[in-house]
């Protein structure tokens, strides 16, 4: 009778070269999940191995052999955390899912609180870290970035609120209904909306070695965040080009008046400058705009899968649902 109230929680953990911390993470998270009321919650723990080149996958296979609630998906190569999260969400069986990192930066102790909020009816329970213990430089860059981005994109991005969050089934399905190839999760999570609540947690320094994010990657991610969510940058392009045009017009006027007052110093100079500045400005704007569109269309039109699995002990939701329907 109580069975109807039994909910399944999926915990999704993207891992890339986490050999040094994944066993500690596993212990901590299993301990936490073990404390959930078994009459209310069943759980599955889904490790998504993002093409790790160290012993991460062996460790995960070890966990799965000991505990049949532990699932794994393993990528054929490194496809990035976005793809890993997507794979986890596509395979999750849960009524709700929590996405968390394998490096112990996301405290498993927050899980019960997240579930509490979920029971209160929130569809997204978002972990929000403070920036304690972080280098001043990193915090400064992050803050500036968010200020800049929030001015440009239509969705709201919150500093410290990342991928550590609980999503209800409604929210999961909504996230999965966005089929775009260029996935910027922070934006997608924010875009789908629903009732959201933030839970603060203390920022911890990464347990083993350094972040998996190189500077180049961070930069690309940052640019993605701005570009993949709307056409504001294109508008900026137009404004920029427009300002350039106005400035060059003013300059030309100034030159023209000079010519009227003092005569021509070098014959042909005026017309040459006119051609170069005005035409160059206008052409660059147009090219930039078209280029942005073409680039985006190119990525979407190829319709490549966003990841390739090399091993897994579970099936995607879609397949399962399809089969259930044909059974009937
Ligand atoms: N990660 C991943 N694929 C990648 C990079 C990272 O699955 O290409 C995982 C990583 O194993 C970790 C999480 O994503 O569980 C966050 O990575 P990291 O701690 O390096 O990022 P940060 O905490 O600095 O944002
Ligand atoms: Mg981390």
Coordinates of C-alpha atoms and ligand atoms in Angstrom, one line a residue:
X1 CA 0.0 0.0 0.0
X2 CA 2.8 2.3 0.8
X3 CA 4.4 1.3 -2.4
X4 CA 2.6 4.1 -4.3
X5 CA 4.6 6.5 -2.2
X6 CA 7.9 4.9 -2.9
X7 CA 9.9 7.2 -5.1
X8 CA 13.1 6.5 -6.9
X9 CA 16.0 8.9 -6.7
X10 CA 18.7 8.8 -9.4
X11 CA 22.0 10.2 -8.5
X12 CA 24.0 11.1 -11.6
X13 CA 27.8 11.4 -11.3
X14 CA 29.9 12.5 -14.3
X15 CA 33.5 11.3 -13.8
X16 CA 36.6 12.1 -15.8
X17 CA 39.9 10.8 -14.4
X18 CA 38.6 10.6 -10.9
X19 CA 40.5 7.5 -9.8
X20 CA 41.8 9.3 -6.7
X21 CA 38.5 10.5 -5.3
X22 CA 35.7 8.3 -6.7
X23 CA 36.0 5.6 -4.1
X24 CA 35.8 8.2 -1.3
X25 CA 32.9 9.8 -3.0
X26 CA 31.2 6.4 -3.4
X27 CA 31.6 5.6 0.3
X28 CA 30.2 9.0 1.3
X29 CA 27.2 9.0 -1.0
X30 CA 26.2 5.4 -0.3
X31 CA 26.3 6.1 3.4
X32 CA 24.1 9.1 2.9
X33 CA 21.7 7.2 0.6
X34 CA 21.6 4.3 3.0
X35 CA 20.1 6.7 5.6
X36 CA 17.1 7.5 3.4
X37 CA 13.8 6.1 4.6
X38 CA 13.4 2.9 2.6
X39 CA 9.7 3.1 2.7
X40 CA 9.9 6.5 0.9
X41 CA 12.9 6.3 -1.3
X42 CA 14.6 3.8 -3.5
X43 CA 17.8 4.9 -5.2
X44 CA 20.0 4.3 -8.2
X45 CA 23.5 5.7 -8.4
X46 CA 24.6 6.3 -12.0
X47 CA 28.3 6.8 -12.8
X48 CA 29.0 8.3 -16.2
X49 CA 32.6 7.7 -17.1
X50 CA 33.5 10.4 -19.5
X51 CA 36.3 8.5 -21.2
X52 CA 38.7 8.5 -18.3
X53 CA 42.2 7.3 -19.0
X54 CA 43.1 6.3 -15.5
X55 CA 41.6 3.6 -13.3
X56 CA 38.2 5.3 -12.8
X57 CA 36.2 2.8 -14.8
X58 CA 37.8 -0.2 -13.0
X59 CA 36.8 1.3 -9.7
X60 CA 33.2 2.0 -10.9
X61 CA 32.9 -1.6 -12.2
X62 CA 34.1 -2.7 -8.7
X63 CA 31.3 -0.7 -7.0
X64 CA 28.7 -2.0 -9.5
X65 CA 29.7 -5.6 -8.8
X66 CA 29.1 -5.1 -5.1
X67 CA 25.9 -3.1 -5.2
X68 CA 23.2 -3.7 -7.8
X69 CA 21.9 -0.2 -7.4
X70 CA 25.0 1.1 -8.9
X71 CA 24.8 1.7 -12.6
X72 CA 27.4 2.9 -15.1
X73 CA 27.6 4.4 -18.5
X74 CA 31.0 4.6 -20.1
X75 CA 31.9 6.8 -23.0
X76 CA 34.2 5.8 -25.9
X77 CA 36.2 9.0 -25.3
X78 CA 36.1 12.2 -23.4
X79 CA 32.9 14.1 -24.5
X80 CA 32.8 16.6 -21.7
X81 CA 30.7 17.0 -18.6
X82 CA 27.7 18.4 -20.5
X83 CA 27.4 15.2 -22.5
X84 CA 28.0 13.1 -19.4
X85 CA 25.1 14.9 -17.6
X86 CA 22.9 14.5 -20.6
X87 CA 23.6 10.7 -20.8
X88 CA 22.8 10.4 -17.1
X89 CA 19.5 12.2 -17.4
X90 CA 18.6 10.2 -20.5
X91 CA 19.1 7.0 -18.7
X92 CA 17.8 7.9 -15.2
X93 CA 14.8 5.9 -14.0
X94 CA 14.1 8.2 -11.1
X95 CA 11.1 10.3 -10.1
X96 CA 13.8 12.8 -9.4
X97 CA 17.5 13.1 -10.1
X98 CA 20.4 14.7 -8.4
X99 CA 23.5 15.6 -10.4
X100 CA 26.7 15.8 -8.5
X101 CA 30.5 15.8 -9.0
X102 CA 32.8 12.9 -8.1
X103 CA 35.4 15.1 -6.5
X104 CA 33.6 15.6 -3.2
X105 CA 33.1 19.3 -3.8
X106 CA 29.4 18.7 -3.7
X107 CA 28.5 17.5 -0.2
X108 CA 26.4 14.3 -0.1
X109 CA 25.1 15.6 3.2
X110 CA 22.9 18.0 1.3
X111 CA 20.9 15.1 -0.3
X112 CA 18.3 14.8 2.5
X113 CA 17.7 18.6 2.5
X114 CA 17.3 18.5 -1.3
X115 CA 14.7 15.7 -1.0
X116 CA 12.9 17.7 1.7
X117 CA 12.5 20.6 -0.7
X118 CA 11.5 18.2 -3.5
X119 CA 8.7 16.9 -1.2
X120 CA 7.6 20.5 -0.6
X121 CA 7.0 20.6 -4.3
X122 CA 10.0 22.2 -5.8
X123 CA 11.0 21.0 -9.3
X124 CA 14.6 22.3 -9.1
X125 CA 16.5 22.3 -5.9
X126 CA 19.8 24.1 -6.7
X127 CA 23.0 23.8 -4.7
X128 CA 24.6 27.2 -4.4
X129 CA 28.1 27.3 -3.2
X130 CA 29.8 30.3 -1.5
X131 CA 33.2 31.2 -2.7
X132 CA 35.1 30.7 0.6
X133 CA 38.6 29.4 0.3
X134 CA 38.8 30.2 -3.4
X135 CA 41.6 32.3 -4.8
X136 CA 40.7 36.0 -5.0
X137 CA 41.5 35.9 -8.7
X138 CA 39.1 33.1 -9.5
X139 CA 36.3 34.6 -7.5
X140 CA 36.9 37.9 -9.1
X141 CA 36.8 36.4 -12.6
X142 CA 33.7 34.4 -11.8
X143 CA 31.9 37.5 -10.4
X144 CA 32.8 39.6 -13.4
X145 CA 31.8 36.9 -15.8
X146 CA 28.4 36.5 -14.3
X147 CA 27.8 40.2 -14.3
X148 CA 28.7 40.4 -17.9
X149 CA 26.8 37.3 -19.0
X150 CA 23.6 38.3 -17.1
X151 CA 23.6 41.5 -19.0
X152 CA 23.8 39.7 -22.3
X153 CA 21.7 36.6 -22.0
X154 CA 17.9 36.3 -21.6
X155 CA 18.1 33.5 -18.9
X156 CA 19.3 34.3 -15.5
X157 CA 22.6 32.7 -14.4
X158 CA 23.4 32.7 -10.7
X159 CA 27.0 32.9 -9.5
X160 CA 27.8 29.7 -7.4
X161 CA 24.8 27.8 -8.7
X162 CA 26.1 25.1 -11.0
X163 CA 25.2 21.7 -12.0
X164 CA 24.8 20.4 -8.4
X165 CA 21.0 20.2 -8.3
X166 CA 17.9 18.1 -7.9
X167 CA 15.5 17.9 -10.8
X168 CA 12.0 16.5 -10.6
X169 CA 10.8 14.2 -13.4
X170 CA 9.0 17.2 -14.9
X171 CA 12.2 19.2 -15.0
X172 CA 14.2 16.2 -16.3
X173 CA 11.8 15.7 -19.2
X174 CA 11.8 19.4 -19.9
X175 CA 15.6 19.5 -20.0
X176 CA 15.7 16.5 -22.3
X177 CA 13.2 18.1 -24.6
X178 CA 15.8 20.6 -25.6
X179 CA 17.5 18.7 -28.3
X180 CA 20.2 21.3 -29.2
X181 CA 23.7 20.0 -29.9
X182 CA 25.3 23.0 -28.3
X183 CA 24.4 22.3 -24.7
X184 CA 25.1 24.9 -22.1
X185 CA 23.4 23.3 -19.1
X186 CA 23.5 26.2 -16.8
X187 CA 21.4 28.1 -19.3
X188 CA 19.2 25.1 -20.1
X189 CA 18.4 24.5 -16.4
X190 CA 17.5 28.1 -16.0
X191 CA 15.6 28.3 -19.3
X192 CA 13.2 25.4 -18.5
X193 CA 12.0 27.2 -15.4
X194 CA 9.6 25.6 -12.8
X195 CA 9.6 26.2 -9.1
X196 CA 13.2 26.7 -8.0
X197 CA 14.8 27.0 -4.6
X198 CA 18.5 27.5 -3.6
X199 CA 20.4 25.7 -0.9
X200 CA 23.7 27.2 0.1
X201 CA 26.6 24.9 0.8
X202 CA 30.2 25.6 1.8
X203 CA 32.7 25.7 -1.0
X204 CA 35.4 23.0 -0.6
X205 CA 38.8 22.8 -2.3
X206 CA 38.9 19.9 -4.8
X207 CA 39.9 16.7 -3.0
X208 CA 42.5 15.3 -5.4
X209 CA 44.7 17.3 -7.8
X210 CA 43.4 20.2 -9.8
X211 CA 40.2 21.0 -11.6
X212 CA 39.5 19.2 -14.8
X213 CA 39.0 22.5 -16.5
X214 CA 41.9 24.0 -18.2
X215 CA 41.9 27.7 -18.8
X216 CA 41.2 27.2 -22.5
X217 CA 38.2 25.1 -21.7
X218 CA 36.9 27.6 -19.2
X219 CA 37.2 30.3 -21.8
X220 CA 35.3 28.2 -24.4
X221 CA 32.7 27.4 -21.8
X222 CA 32.4 31.1 -21.0
X223 CA 32.0 32.1 -24.6
X224 CA 29.5 29.3 -25.1
X225 CA 27.5 30.6 -22.2
X226 CA 27.1 33.9 -24.0
X227 CA 26.7 32.8 -27.5
X228 CA 24.7 29.6 -27.3
X229 CA 21.7 31.2 -25.6
X230 CA 20.5 34.1 -27.7
X231 CA 21.4 36.6 -30.4
X232 CA 22.5 39.4 -28.2
X233 CA 26.1 39.2 -29.3
X234 CA 25.0 39.6 -32.9
X235 CA 23.2 42.7 -31.8
X236 CA 26.3 43.9 -30.1
X237 CA 28.0 43.3 -33.4
X238 CA 25.5 45.6 -35.0
X239 CA 25.9 48.3 -32.4
X240 CA 29.7 48.1 -32.7
X241 CA 29.6 48.4 -36.4
X242 CA 27.1 51.2 -36.1
X243 CA 29.3 53.1 -33.7
X244 CA 32.2 52.5 -36.0
X245 CA 30.2 53.9 -38.9
X246 CA 29.2 57.0 -36.9
X247 CA 32.7 57.6 -35.7
X248 CA 34.1 57.3 -39.2
X249 CA 31.4 59.6 -40.5
X250 CA 32.4 62.2 -38.0
X251 CA 36.0 61.8 -38.8
X252 CA 35.2 62.2 -42.5
X253 CA 33.2 65.4 -41.7
X254 CA 36.2 66.7 -39.8
X255 CA 38.5 65.9 -42.8
X256 CA 36.1 67.5 -45.1
X257 CA 36.0 70.7 -43.2
X258 CA 39.7 70.7 -43.0
X259 CA 39.9 70.4 -46.7
X260 CA 37.4 73.2 -47.1
X261 CA 39.5 75.4 -44.8
X262 CA 43.1 74.4 -45.7
X263 CA 42.8 72.6 -49.0
X264 CA 43.9 69.1 -49.9
X265 CA 47.3 67.9 -48.5
X266 CA 47.5 64.6 -50.4
X267 CA 45.3 64.1 -53.4
X268 CA 43.0 61.1 -53.2
X269 CA 43.5 60.6 -49.5
X270 CA 40.0 61.6 -48.6
X271 CA 38.2 59.2 -50.9
X272 CA 40.5 56.3 -50.0
X273 CA 39.9 56.7 -46.3
X274 CA 36.2 56.9 -47.0
X275 CA 36.2 53.6 -48.9
X276 CA 38.4 51.8 -46.4
X277 CA 36.6 52.8 -43.2
X278 CA 33.0 52.8 -44.2
X279 CA 33.0 49.8 -46.5
X280 CA 35.3 47.8 -44.2
X281 CA 33.1 48.5 -41.2
X282 CA 29.9 47.6 -42.9
X283 CA 31.3 44.4 -44.4
X284 CA 32.8 43.2 -41.1
X285 CA 29.5 43.6 -39.4
X286 CA 27.6 41.7 -42.0
X287 CA 30.2 39.0 -42.2
X288 CA 30.2 38.6 -38.4
X289 CA 26.5 38.2 -38.2
X290 CA 26.3 35.7 -41.0
X291 CA 29.2 33.8 -39.6
X292 CA 27.6 33.4 -36.2
X293 CA 24.5 32.1 -37.7
X294 CA 26.3 29.7 -40.1
X295 CA 28.5 28.4 -37.3
X296 CA 25.5 27.6 -35.2
X297 CA 23.5 26.1 -38.0
X298 CA 26.5 23.9 -38.9
X299 CA 26.7 22.4 -35.5
X300 CA 23.0 21.7 -35.2
X301 CA 22.5 20.4 -38.7
X302 CA 25.1 17.7 -38.4
X303 CA 22.9 16.0 -35.8
X304 CA 25.7 14.1 -34.4
X305 CA 25.0 12.1 -31.2
X306 CA 26.4 14.0 -28.3
X307 CA 28.2 11.0 -26.9
X308 CA 29.0 7.4 -27.8
X309 CA 28.7 4.6 -25.2
X310 CA 31.3 1.9 -25.0
X311 CA 29.8 0.1 -22.1
X312 CA 26.7 0.4 -19.9
X313 CA 24.6 -1.7 -17.5
X314 CA 21.4 0.2 -18.2
X315 CA 19.2 1.4 -21.0
X316 CA 18.0 4.8 -22.0
X317 CA 14.5 5.8 -20.8
X318 CA 13.2 6.3 -24.3
X319 CA 14.0 2.8 -25.3
X320 CA 12.3 1.4 -22.2
X321 CA 9.2 3.5 -22.6
X322 CA 8.9 2.5 -26.3
X323 CA 9.0 -1.2 -25.3
X324 CA 6.5 -0.8 -22.6
X325 CA 4.1 0.7 -25.0
X326 CA 4.5 -2.0 -27.6
X327 CA 4.0 -4.6 -24.9
X328 CA 0.5 -3.3 -24.4
Ligands
LIG1 N1 34.1 16.0 -15.7 C1 33.6 15.2 -16.7 N2 34.1 15.4 -18.0 C2 35.0 16.4 -18.2 C3 35.5 17.2 -17.2 C4 34.9 17.0 -15.9 O1 32.8 14.3 -16.5 O2 35.5 16.5 -19.4 C5 33.5 15.7 -14.3 C6 34.6 15.6 -13.2 O3 35.0 14.3 -13.1 C7 33.8 16.0 -12.0 C8 32.9 17.1 -12.6 O4 32.8 16.8 -14.0 O5 33.1 15.0 -11.4 C9 33.4 18.5 -12.3 O6 34.7 18.6 -12.8 P1 35.8 19.5 -12.0 O7 35.8 19.2 -10.6 O8 37.1 19.4 -12.7 O9 35.2 20.9 -12.3 P2 35.0 22.1 -11.3 O10 34.5 21.5 -10.0 O11 36.3 22.8 -11.2 O12 33.9 23.0 -11.9
LIG2 MG1 35.2 20.1 -9.0

